[in-house]
mmCIF file of C-alpha atoms in Angstrom:
data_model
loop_
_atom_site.group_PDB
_atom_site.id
_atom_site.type_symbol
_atom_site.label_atom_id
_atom_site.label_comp_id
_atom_site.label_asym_id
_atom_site.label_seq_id
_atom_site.Cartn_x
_atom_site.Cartn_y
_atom_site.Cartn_z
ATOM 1 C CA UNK A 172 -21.079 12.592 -14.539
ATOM 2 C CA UNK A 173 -18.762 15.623 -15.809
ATOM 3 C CA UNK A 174 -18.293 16.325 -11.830
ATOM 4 C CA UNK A 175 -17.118 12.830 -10.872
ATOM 5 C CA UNK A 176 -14.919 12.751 -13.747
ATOM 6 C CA UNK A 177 -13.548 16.094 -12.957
ATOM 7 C CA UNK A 178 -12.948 15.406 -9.370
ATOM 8 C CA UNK A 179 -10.203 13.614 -7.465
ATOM 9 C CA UNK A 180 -12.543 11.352 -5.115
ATOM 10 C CA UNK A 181 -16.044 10.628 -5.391
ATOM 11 C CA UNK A 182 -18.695 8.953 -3.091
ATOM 12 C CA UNK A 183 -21.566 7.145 -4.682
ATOM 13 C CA UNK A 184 -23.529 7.379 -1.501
ATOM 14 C CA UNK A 185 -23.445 9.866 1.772
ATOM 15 C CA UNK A 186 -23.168 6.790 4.275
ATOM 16 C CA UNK A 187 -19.316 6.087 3.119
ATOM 17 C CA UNK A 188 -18.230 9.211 4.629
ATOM 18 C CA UNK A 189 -19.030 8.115 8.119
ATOM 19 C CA UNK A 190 -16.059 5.670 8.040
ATOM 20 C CA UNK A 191 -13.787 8.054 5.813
ATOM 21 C CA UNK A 192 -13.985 10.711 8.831
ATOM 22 C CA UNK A 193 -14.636 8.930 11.993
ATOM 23 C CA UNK A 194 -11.736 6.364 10.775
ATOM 24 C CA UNK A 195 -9.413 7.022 8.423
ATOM 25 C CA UNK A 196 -9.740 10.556 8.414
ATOM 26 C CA UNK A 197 -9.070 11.014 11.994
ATOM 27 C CA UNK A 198 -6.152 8.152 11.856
ATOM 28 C CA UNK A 199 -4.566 10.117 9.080
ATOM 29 C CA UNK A 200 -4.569 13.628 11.269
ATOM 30 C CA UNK A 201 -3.068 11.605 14.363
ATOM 31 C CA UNK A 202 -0.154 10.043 12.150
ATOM 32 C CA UNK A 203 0.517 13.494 10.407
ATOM 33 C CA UNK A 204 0.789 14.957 13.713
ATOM 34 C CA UNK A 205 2.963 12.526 15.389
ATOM 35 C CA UNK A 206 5.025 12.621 12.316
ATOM 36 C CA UNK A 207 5.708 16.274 12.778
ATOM 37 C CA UNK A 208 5.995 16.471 16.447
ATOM 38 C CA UNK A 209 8.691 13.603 16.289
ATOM 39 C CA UNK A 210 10.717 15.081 13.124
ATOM 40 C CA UNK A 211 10.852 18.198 15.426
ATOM 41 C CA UNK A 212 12.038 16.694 18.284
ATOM 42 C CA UNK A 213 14.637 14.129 17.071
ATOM 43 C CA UNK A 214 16.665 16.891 14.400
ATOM 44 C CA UNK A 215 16.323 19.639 16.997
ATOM 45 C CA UNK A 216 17.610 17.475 19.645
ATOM 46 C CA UNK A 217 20.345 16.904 17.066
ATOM 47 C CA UNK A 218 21.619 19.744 15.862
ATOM 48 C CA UNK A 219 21.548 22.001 19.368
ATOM 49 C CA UNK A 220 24.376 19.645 20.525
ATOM 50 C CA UNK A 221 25.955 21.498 18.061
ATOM 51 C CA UNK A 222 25.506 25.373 19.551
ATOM 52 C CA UNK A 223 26.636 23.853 22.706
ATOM 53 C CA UNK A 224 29.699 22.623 21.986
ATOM 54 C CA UNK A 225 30.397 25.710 19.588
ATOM 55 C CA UNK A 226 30.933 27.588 23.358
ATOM 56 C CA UNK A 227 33.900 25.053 23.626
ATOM 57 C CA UNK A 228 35.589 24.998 20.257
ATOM 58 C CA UNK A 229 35.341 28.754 20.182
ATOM 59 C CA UNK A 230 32.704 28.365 17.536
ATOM 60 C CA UNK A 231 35.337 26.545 15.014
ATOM 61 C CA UNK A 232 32.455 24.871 12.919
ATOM 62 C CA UNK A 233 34.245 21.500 14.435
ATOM 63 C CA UNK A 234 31.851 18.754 14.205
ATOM 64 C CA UNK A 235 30.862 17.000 17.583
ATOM 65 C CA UNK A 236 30.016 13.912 16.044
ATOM 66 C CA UNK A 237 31.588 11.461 13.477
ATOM 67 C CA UNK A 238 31.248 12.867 9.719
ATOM 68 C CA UNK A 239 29.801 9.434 8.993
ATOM 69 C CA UNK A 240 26.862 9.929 11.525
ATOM 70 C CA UNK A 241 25.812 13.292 10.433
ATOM 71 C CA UNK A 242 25.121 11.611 6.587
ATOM 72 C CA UNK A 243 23.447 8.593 8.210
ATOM 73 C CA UNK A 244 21.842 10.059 11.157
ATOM 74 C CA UNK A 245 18.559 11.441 8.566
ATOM 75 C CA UNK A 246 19.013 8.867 6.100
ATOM 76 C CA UNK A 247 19.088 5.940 7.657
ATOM 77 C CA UNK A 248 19.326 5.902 11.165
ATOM 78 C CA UNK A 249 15.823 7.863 11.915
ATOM 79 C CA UNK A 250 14.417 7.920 8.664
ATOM 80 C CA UNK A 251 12.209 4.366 8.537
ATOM 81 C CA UNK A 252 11.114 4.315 11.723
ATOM 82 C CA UNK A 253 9.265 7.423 11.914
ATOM 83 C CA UNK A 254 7.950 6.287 8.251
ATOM 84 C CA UNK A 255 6.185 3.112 9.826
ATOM 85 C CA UNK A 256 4.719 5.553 12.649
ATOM 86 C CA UNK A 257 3.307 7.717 9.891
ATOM 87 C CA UNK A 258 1.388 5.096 7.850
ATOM 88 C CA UNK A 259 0.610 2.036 10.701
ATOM 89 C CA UNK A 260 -0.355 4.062 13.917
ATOM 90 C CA UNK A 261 -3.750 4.256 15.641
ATOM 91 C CA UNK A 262 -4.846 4.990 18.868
ATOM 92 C CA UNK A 263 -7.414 2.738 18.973
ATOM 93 C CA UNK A 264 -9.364 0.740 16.116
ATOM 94 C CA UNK A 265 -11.768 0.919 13.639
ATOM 95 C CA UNK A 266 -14.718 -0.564 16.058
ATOM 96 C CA UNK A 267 -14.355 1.858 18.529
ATOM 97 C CA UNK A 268 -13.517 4.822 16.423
ATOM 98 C CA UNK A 269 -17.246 4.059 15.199
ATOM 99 C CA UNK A 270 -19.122 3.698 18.445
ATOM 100 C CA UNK A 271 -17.500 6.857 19.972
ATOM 101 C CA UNK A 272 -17.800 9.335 17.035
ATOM 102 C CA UNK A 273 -16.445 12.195 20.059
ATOM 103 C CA UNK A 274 -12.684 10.905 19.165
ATOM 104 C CA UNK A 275 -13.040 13.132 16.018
ATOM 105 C CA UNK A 276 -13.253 16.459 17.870
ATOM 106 C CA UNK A 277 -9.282 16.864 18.991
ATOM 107 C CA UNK A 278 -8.878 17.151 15.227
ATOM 108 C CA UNK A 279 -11.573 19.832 14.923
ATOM 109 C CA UNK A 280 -9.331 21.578 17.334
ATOM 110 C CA UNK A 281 -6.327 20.887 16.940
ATOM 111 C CA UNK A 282 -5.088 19.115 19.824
ATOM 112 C CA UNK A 283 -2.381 17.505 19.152
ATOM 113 C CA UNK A 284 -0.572 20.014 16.846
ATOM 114 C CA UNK A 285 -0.095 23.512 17.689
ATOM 115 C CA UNK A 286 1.432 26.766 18.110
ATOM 116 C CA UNK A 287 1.402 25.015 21.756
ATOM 117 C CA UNK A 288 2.244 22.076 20.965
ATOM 118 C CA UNK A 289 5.182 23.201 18.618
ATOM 119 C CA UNK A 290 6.696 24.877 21.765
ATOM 120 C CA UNK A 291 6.448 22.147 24.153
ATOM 121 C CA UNK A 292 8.560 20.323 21.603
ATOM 122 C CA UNK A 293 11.098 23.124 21.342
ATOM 123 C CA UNK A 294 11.489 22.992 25.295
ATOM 124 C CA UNK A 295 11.883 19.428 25.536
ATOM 125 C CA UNK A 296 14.475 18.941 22.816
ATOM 126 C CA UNK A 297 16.232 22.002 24.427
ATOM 127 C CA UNK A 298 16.697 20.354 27.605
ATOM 128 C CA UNK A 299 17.252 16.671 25.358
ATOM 129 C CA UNK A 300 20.491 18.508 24.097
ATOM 130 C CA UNK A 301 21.618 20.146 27.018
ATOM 131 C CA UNK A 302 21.384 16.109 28.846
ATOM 132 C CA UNK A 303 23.086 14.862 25.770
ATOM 133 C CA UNK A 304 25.977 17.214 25.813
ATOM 134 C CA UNK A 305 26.591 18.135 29.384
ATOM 135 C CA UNK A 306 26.335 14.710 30.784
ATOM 136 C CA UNK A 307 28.849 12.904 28.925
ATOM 137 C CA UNK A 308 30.719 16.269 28.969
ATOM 138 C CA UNK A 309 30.984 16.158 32.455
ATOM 139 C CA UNK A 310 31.412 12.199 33.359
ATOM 140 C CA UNK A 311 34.225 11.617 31.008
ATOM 141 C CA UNK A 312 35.962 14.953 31.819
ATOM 142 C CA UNK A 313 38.857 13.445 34.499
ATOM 143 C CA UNK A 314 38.014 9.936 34.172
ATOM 144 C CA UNK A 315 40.357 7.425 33.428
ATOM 145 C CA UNK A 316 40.358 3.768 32.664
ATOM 146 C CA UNK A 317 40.732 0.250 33.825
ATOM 147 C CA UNK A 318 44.611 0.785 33.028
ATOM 148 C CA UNK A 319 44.864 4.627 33.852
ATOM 149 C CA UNK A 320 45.017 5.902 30.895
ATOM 150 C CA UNK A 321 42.208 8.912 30.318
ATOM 151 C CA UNK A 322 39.304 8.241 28.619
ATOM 152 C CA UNK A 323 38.751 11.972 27.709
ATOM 153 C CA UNK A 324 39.341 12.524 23.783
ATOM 154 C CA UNK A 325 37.366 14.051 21.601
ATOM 155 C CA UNK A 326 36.153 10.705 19.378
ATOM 156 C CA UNK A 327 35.116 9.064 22.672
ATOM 157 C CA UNK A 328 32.751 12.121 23.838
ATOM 158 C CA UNK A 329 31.634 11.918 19.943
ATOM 159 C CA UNK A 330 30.825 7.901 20.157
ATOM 160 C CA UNK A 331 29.349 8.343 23.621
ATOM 161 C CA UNK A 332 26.968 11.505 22.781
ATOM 162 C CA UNK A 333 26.044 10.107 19.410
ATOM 163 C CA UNK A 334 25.018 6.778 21.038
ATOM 164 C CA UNK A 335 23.165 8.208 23.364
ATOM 165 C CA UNK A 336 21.505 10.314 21.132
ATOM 166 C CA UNK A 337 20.357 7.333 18.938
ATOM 167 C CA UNK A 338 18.770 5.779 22.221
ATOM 168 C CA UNK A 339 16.685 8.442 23.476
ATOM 169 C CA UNK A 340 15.345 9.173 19.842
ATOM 170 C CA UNK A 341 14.358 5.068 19.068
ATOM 171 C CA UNK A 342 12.703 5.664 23.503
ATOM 172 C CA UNK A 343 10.581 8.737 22.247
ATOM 173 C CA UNK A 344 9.720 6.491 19.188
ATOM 174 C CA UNK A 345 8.833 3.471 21.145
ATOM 175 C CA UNK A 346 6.881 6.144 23.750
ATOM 176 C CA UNK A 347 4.939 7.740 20.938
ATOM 177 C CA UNK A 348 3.879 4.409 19.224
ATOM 178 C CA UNK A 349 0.175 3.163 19.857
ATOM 179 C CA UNK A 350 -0.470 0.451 17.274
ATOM 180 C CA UNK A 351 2.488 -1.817 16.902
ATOM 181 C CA UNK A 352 3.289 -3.823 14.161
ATOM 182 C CA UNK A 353 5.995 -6.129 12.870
ATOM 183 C CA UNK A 354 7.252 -3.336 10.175
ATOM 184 C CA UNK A 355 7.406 -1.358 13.316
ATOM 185 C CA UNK A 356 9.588 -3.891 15.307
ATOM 186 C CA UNK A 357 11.464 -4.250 12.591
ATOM 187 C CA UNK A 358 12.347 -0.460 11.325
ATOM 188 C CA UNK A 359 12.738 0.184 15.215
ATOM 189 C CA UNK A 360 15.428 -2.415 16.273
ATOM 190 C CA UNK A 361 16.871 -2.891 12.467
ATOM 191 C CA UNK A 362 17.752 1.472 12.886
ATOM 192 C CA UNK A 363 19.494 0.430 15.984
ATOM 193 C CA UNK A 364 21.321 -3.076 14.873
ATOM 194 C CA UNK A 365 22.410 -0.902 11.820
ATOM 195 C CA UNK A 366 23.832 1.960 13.692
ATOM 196 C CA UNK A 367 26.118 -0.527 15.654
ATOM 197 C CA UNK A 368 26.959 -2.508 12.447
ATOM 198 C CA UNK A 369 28.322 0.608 10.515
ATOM 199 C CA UNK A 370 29.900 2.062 13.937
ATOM 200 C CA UNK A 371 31.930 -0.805 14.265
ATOM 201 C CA UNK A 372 32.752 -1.192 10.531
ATOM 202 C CA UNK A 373 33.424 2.666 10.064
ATOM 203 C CA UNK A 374 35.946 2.681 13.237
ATOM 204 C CA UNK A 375 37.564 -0.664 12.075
ATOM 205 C CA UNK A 376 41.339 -1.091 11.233
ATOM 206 C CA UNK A 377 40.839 -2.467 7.554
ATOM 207 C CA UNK A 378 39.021 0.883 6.371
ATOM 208 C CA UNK A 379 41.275 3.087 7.917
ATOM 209 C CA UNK A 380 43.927 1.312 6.592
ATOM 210 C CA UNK A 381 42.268 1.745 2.947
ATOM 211 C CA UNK A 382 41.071 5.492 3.204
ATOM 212 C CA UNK A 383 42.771 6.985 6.175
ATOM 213 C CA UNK A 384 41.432 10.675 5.191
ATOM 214 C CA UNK A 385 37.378 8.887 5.419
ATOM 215 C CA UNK A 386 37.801 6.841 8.562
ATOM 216 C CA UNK A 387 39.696 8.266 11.744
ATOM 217 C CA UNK A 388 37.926 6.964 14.157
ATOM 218 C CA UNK A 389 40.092 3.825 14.522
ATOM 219 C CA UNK A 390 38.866 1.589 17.148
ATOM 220 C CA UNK A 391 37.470 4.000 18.921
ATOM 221 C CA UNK A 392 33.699 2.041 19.111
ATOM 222 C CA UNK A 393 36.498 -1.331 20.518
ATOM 223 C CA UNK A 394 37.672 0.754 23.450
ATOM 224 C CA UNK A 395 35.502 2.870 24.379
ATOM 225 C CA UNK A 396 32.669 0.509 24.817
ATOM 226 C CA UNK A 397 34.471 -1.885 26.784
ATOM 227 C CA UNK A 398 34.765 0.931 29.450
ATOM 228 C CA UNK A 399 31.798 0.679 32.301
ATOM 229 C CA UNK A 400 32.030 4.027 33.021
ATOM 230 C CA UNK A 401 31.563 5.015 29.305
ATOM 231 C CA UNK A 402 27.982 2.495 29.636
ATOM 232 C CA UNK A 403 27.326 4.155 32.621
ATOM 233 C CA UNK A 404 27.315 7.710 31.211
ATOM 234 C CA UNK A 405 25.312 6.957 28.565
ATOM 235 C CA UNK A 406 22.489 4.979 30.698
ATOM 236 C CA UNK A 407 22.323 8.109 32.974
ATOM 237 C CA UNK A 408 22.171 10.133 30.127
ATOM 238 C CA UNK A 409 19.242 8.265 28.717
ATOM 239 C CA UNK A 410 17.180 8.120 31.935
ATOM 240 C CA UNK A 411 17.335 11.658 32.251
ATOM 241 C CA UNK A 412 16.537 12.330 28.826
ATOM 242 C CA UNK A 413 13.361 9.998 28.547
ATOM 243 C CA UNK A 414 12.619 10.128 32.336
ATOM 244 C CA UNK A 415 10.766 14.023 32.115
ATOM 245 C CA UNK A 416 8.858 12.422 29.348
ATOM 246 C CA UNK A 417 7.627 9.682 30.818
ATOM 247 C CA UNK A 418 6.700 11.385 34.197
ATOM 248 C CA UNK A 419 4.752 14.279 32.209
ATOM 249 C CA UNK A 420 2.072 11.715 30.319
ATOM 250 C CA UNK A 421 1.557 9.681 33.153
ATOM 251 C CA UNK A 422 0.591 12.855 35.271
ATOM 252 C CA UNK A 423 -1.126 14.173 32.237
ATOM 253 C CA UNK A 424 -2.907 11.117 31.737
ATOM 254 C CA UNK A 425 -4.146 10.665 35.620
ATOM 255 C CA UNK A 426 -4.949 13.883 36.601
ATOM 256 C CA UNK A 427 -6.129 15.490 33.249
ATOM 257 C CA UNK A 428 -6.890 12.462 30.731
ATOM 258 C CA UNK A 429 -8.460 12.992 26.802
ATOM 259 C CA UNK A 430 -11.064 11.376 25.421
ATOM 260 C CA UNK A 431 -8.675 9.195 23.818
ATOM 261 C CA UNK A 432 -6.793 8.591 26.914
ATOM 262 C CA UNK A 433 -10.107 7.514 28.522
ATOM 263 C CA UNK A 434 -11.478 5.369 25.136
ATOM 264 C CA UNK A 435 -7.905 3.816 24.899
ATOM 265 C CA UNK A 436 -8.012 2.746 28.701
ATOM 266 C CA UNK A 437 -11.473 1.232 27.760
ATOM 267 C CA UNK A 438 -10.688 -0.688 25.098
ATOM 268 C CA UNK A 439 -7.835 -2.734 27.205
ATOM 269 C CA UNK A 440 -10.618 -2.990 29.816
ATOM 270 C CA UNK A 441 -13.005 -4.698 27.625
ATOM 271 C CA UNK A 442 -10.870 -5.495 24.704
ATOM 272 C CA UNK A 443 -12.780 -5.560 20.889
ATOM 273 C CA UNK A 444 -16.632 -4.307 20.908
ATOM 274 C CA UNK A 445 -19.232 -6.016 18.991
ATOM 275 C CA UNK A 446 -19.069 -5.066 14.980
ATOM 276 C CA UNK A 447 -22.156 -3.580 13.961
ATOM 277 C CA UNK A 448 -25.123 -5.545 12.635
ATOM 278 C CA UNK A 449 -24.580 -5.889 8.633
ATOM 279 C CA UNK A 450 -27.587 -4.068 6.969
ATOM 280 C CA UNK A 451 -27.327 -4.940 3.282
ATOM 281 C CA UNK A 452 -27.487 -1.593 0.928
ATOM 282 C CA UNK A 453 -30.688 -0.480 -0.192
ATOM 283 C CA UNK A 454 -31.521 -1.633 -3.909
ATOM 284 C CA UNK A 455 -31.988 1.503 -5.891
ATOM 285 C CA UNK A 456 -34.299 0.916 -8.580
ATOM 286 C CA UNK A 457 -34.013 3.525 -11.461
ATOM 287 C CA UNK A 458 -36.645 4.924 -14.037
ATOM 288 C CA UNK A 459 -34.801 6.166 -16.648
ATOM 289 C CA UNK A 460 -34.365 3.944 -19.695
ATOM 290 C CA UNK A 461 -30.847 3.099 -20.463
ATOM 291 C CA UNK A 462 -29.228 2.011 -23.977
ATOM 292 C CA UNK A 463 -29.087 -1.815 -23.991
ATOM 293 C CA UNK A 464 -25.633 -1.530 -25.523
ATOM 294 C CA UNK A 465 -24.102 0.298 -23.029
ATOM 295 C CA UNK A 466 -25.996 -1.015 -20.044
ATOM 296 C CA UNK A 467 -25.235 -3.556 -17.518
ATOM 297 C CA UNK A 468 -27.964 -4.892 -16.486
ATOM 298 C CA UNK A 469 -30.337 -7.221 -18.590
ATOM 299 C CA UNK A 470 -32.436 -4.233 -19.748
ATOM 300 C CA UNK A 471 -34.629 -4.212 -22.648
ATOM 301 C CA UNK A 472 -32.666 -7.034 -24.537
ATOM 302 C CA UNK A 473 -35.432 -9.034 -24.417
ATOM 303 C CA UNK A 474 -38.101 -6.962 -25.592
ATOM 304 C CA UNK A 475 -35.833 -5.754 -28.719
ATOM 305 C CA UNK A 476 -34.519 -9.654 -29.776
ATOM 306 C CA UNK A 477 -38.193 -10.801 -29.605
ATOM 307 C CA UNK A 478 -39.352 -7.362 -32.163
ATOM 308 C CA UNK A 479 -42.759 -7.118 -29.958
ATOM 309 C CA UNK A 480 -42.047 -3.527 -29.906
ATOM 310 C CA UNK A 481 -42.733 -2.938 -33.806
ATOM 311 C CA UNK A 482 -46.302 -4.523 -33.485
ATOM 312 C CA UNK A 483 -48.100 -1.130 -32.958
ATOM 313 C CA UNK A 484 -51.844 -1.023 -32.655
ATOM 314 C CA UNK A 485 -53.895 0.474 -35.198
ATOM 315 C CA UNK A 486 -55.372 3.319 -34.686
ATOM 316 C CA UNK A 487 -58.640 4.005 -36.292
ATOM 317 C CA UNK A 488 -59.240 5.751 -39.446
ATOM 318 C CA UNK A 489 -61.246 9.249 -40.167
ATOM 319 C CA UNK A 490 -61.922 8.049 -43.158
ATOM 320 C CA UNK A 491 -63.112 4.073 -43.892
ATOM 321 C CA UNK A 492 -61.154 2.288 -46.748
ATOM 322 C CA UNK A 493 -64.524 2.645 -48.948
ATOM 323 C CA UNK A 494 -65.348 6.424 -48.046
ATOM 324 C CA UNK A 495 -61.749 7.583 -48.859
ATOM 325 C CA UNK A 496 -62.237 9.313 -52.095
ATOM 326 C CA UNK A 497 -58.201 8.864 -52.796
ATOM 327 C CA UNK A 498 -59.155 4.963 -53.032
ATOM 328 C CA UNK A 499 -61.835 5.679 -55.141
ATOM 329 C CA UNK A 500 -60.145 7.977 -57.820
ATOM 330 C CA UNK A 501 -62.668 10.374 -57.565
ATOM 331 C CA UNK A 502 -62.124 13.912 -58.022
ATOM 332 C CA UNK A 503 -62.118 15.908 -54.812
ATOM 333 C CA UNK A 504 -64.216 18.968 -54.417
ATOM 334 C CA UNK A 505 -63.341 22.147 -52.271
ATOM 335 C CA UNK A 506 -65.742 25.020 -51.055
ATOM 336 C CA UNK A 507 -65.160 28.201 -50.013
ATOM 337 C CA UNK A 508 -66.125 29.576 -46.744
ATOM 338 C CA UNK A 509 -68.753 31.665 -48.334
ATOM 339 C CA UNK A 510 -70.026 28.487 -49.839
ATOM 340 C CA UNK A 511 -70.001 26.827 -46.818
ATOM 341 C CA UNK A 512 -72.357 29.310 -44.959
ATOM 342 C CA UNK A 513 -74.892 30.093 -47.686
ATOM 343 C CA UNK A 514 -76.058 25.870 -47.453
ATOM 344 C CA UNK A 515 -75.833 26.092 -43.863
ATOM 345 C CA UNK A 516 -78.484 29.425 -43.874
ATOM 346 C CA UNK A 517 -80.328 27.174 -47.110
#
């Protein structure tokens, strides 16, 4: 009793650890992993946009995005999102989590988080930021618009870059999500609706009109995205961004598939297995004797109420009631050992 009160969980029987490991252990390790690999991928896909444009500013510390974005762009923008994937994800459920028990050994070693795997994610936000950058870098260099005016300023690559970057991060969210929900859907496309909400407030007239120093992107988000060229940049930008991605887990997943690639494709094959029989727990039956105050079962209540307990048996005598020379009031006579053998010899 000291050691479950001293402990942070206990188990009152070895059985509940089967679902603890097989299930929610192993869901836990995949969300935690997932987690990490995204938080990697979307702030490092961030912030090298950065060292690239440094090579153009002549290292200035000039911002390539709005100063608005960089306090949203953790905080609200890509922070919910990635909080439903880390508490609502699953590869596959509870049913067949139980009835193929292998599923637990990628955790055992460590599959899906790794020096490896850490790398891989370096690489692929590299080239994510070099896409982001370049691309719009490069369309919007000389191009003009409808009425020949250019279309290359600095808050229009900003808008452009940091809208793209917003896609590609909510596509590698929606690529890495197994086990949708509706607080999924609704982190996912409310991150997006509220980017474009407080883009178009931010770069409104009335707010630079109020605080001119806070908001100088006036009507940038109204001109620039009325521009097809501008929505054509940042769909090419996207499709190369998300396209490497897409083609690398599809060959991964033909030619060299996991055991929860192969479980998952199973379970949309045959959709939900049969639960397990129920098998009632078996009644333990104790021996020890328990205080009838503090117990909760019916104990000995009965026995103590109905005072059968204090009726002891009798037990007989050594000496009868008439033979007792106490109830007699007779004096009592010792003899000595020595006594005692001389009438034994006599």
């Amino acid at each position: 009793m000291q050691a479950v009160l001293s402990s942070d969980f206990s188990f009152a029987q070895f059985r509940y650890l089967q679902r603890l490991l097989l299930v929610h252990g192993r869901w836990s390790y995949i969300r935690m992993c997932k987690f990490l690999q995204y938080f990697f991928y979307k702030n490092f896909s961030y912030t090298l946009v950065h060292f690239w444009y440094g090579f153009f500013c002549g290292f200035s510390a000039q911002t390539v995005y709005d100063d608005w974005f960089i306090t949203m762009y953790n905080m609200v923008y890509t922070a919910t999102s990635v909080l439903a994937l880390g508490l609502f994800d699953q590869d596959v459920n509870d049913r067949w989590s139980f009835r193929y028990p292998q599923l637990y050994s990628p955790g055992q070693l460590n599959t899906f988080f790794s020096k490896k795997t850490f790398v891989r994610c370096v690489m692929v936000s590299t080239y994510t930021s070099l896409v982001l950058f370049f691309i719009p870098w490069a369309a919007m260099q000389d191009s003009v618009r409808g009425d020949g005016k250019d279309v290359a300023d600095y808050q229009s690559f900003a808008l452009s870059t940091q809208t793209s970057l917003m896609i590609v991060v909510s596509a590698q969210m929606f690529l890495d999500t197994f086990y949708w929900t509706a607080i999924n859907q609704f982190f996912l496309w409310g991150s997006i609706a509220a980017y474009l909400a407080i883009t178009f407030t931010f770069f409104s007239n009335g707010l630079f009109f109020v605080f001119t120093s806070s908001f100088p992107f006036i009507g940038t988000a109204r001109n620039s995205l009325k521009q097809p060229n501008v929505w054509l940049t940042m769909f090419l930008t996207c499709l190369l961004c998300v396209l490497p991605t897409v083609a690398f887990r599809f060959l991964h997943m033909q030619l060299r598939p996991t055991i929860t690639d192969k479980v998952r494709y199973k379970a949309r094959e045959e959709g939900q297995p049969a639960p397990a029989p129920y098998r009632p727990p078996p009644r333990r039956v104790s021996t020890r004797r328990s205080s009838y105050a503090f117990s909760h079962s019916q104990g000995y209540g009965d026995l103590v109420t109905s005072r059968k307990f204090l009726r002891l048996k009798r037990r007989p005598s050594l000496f009868g009631r008439n033979q007792s020379p106490l109830v007699e009031n007779q004096p009592q006579h010792y003899r000595t050992i020595t006594e005692e053998a001389e009438e034994s010899q006599t």
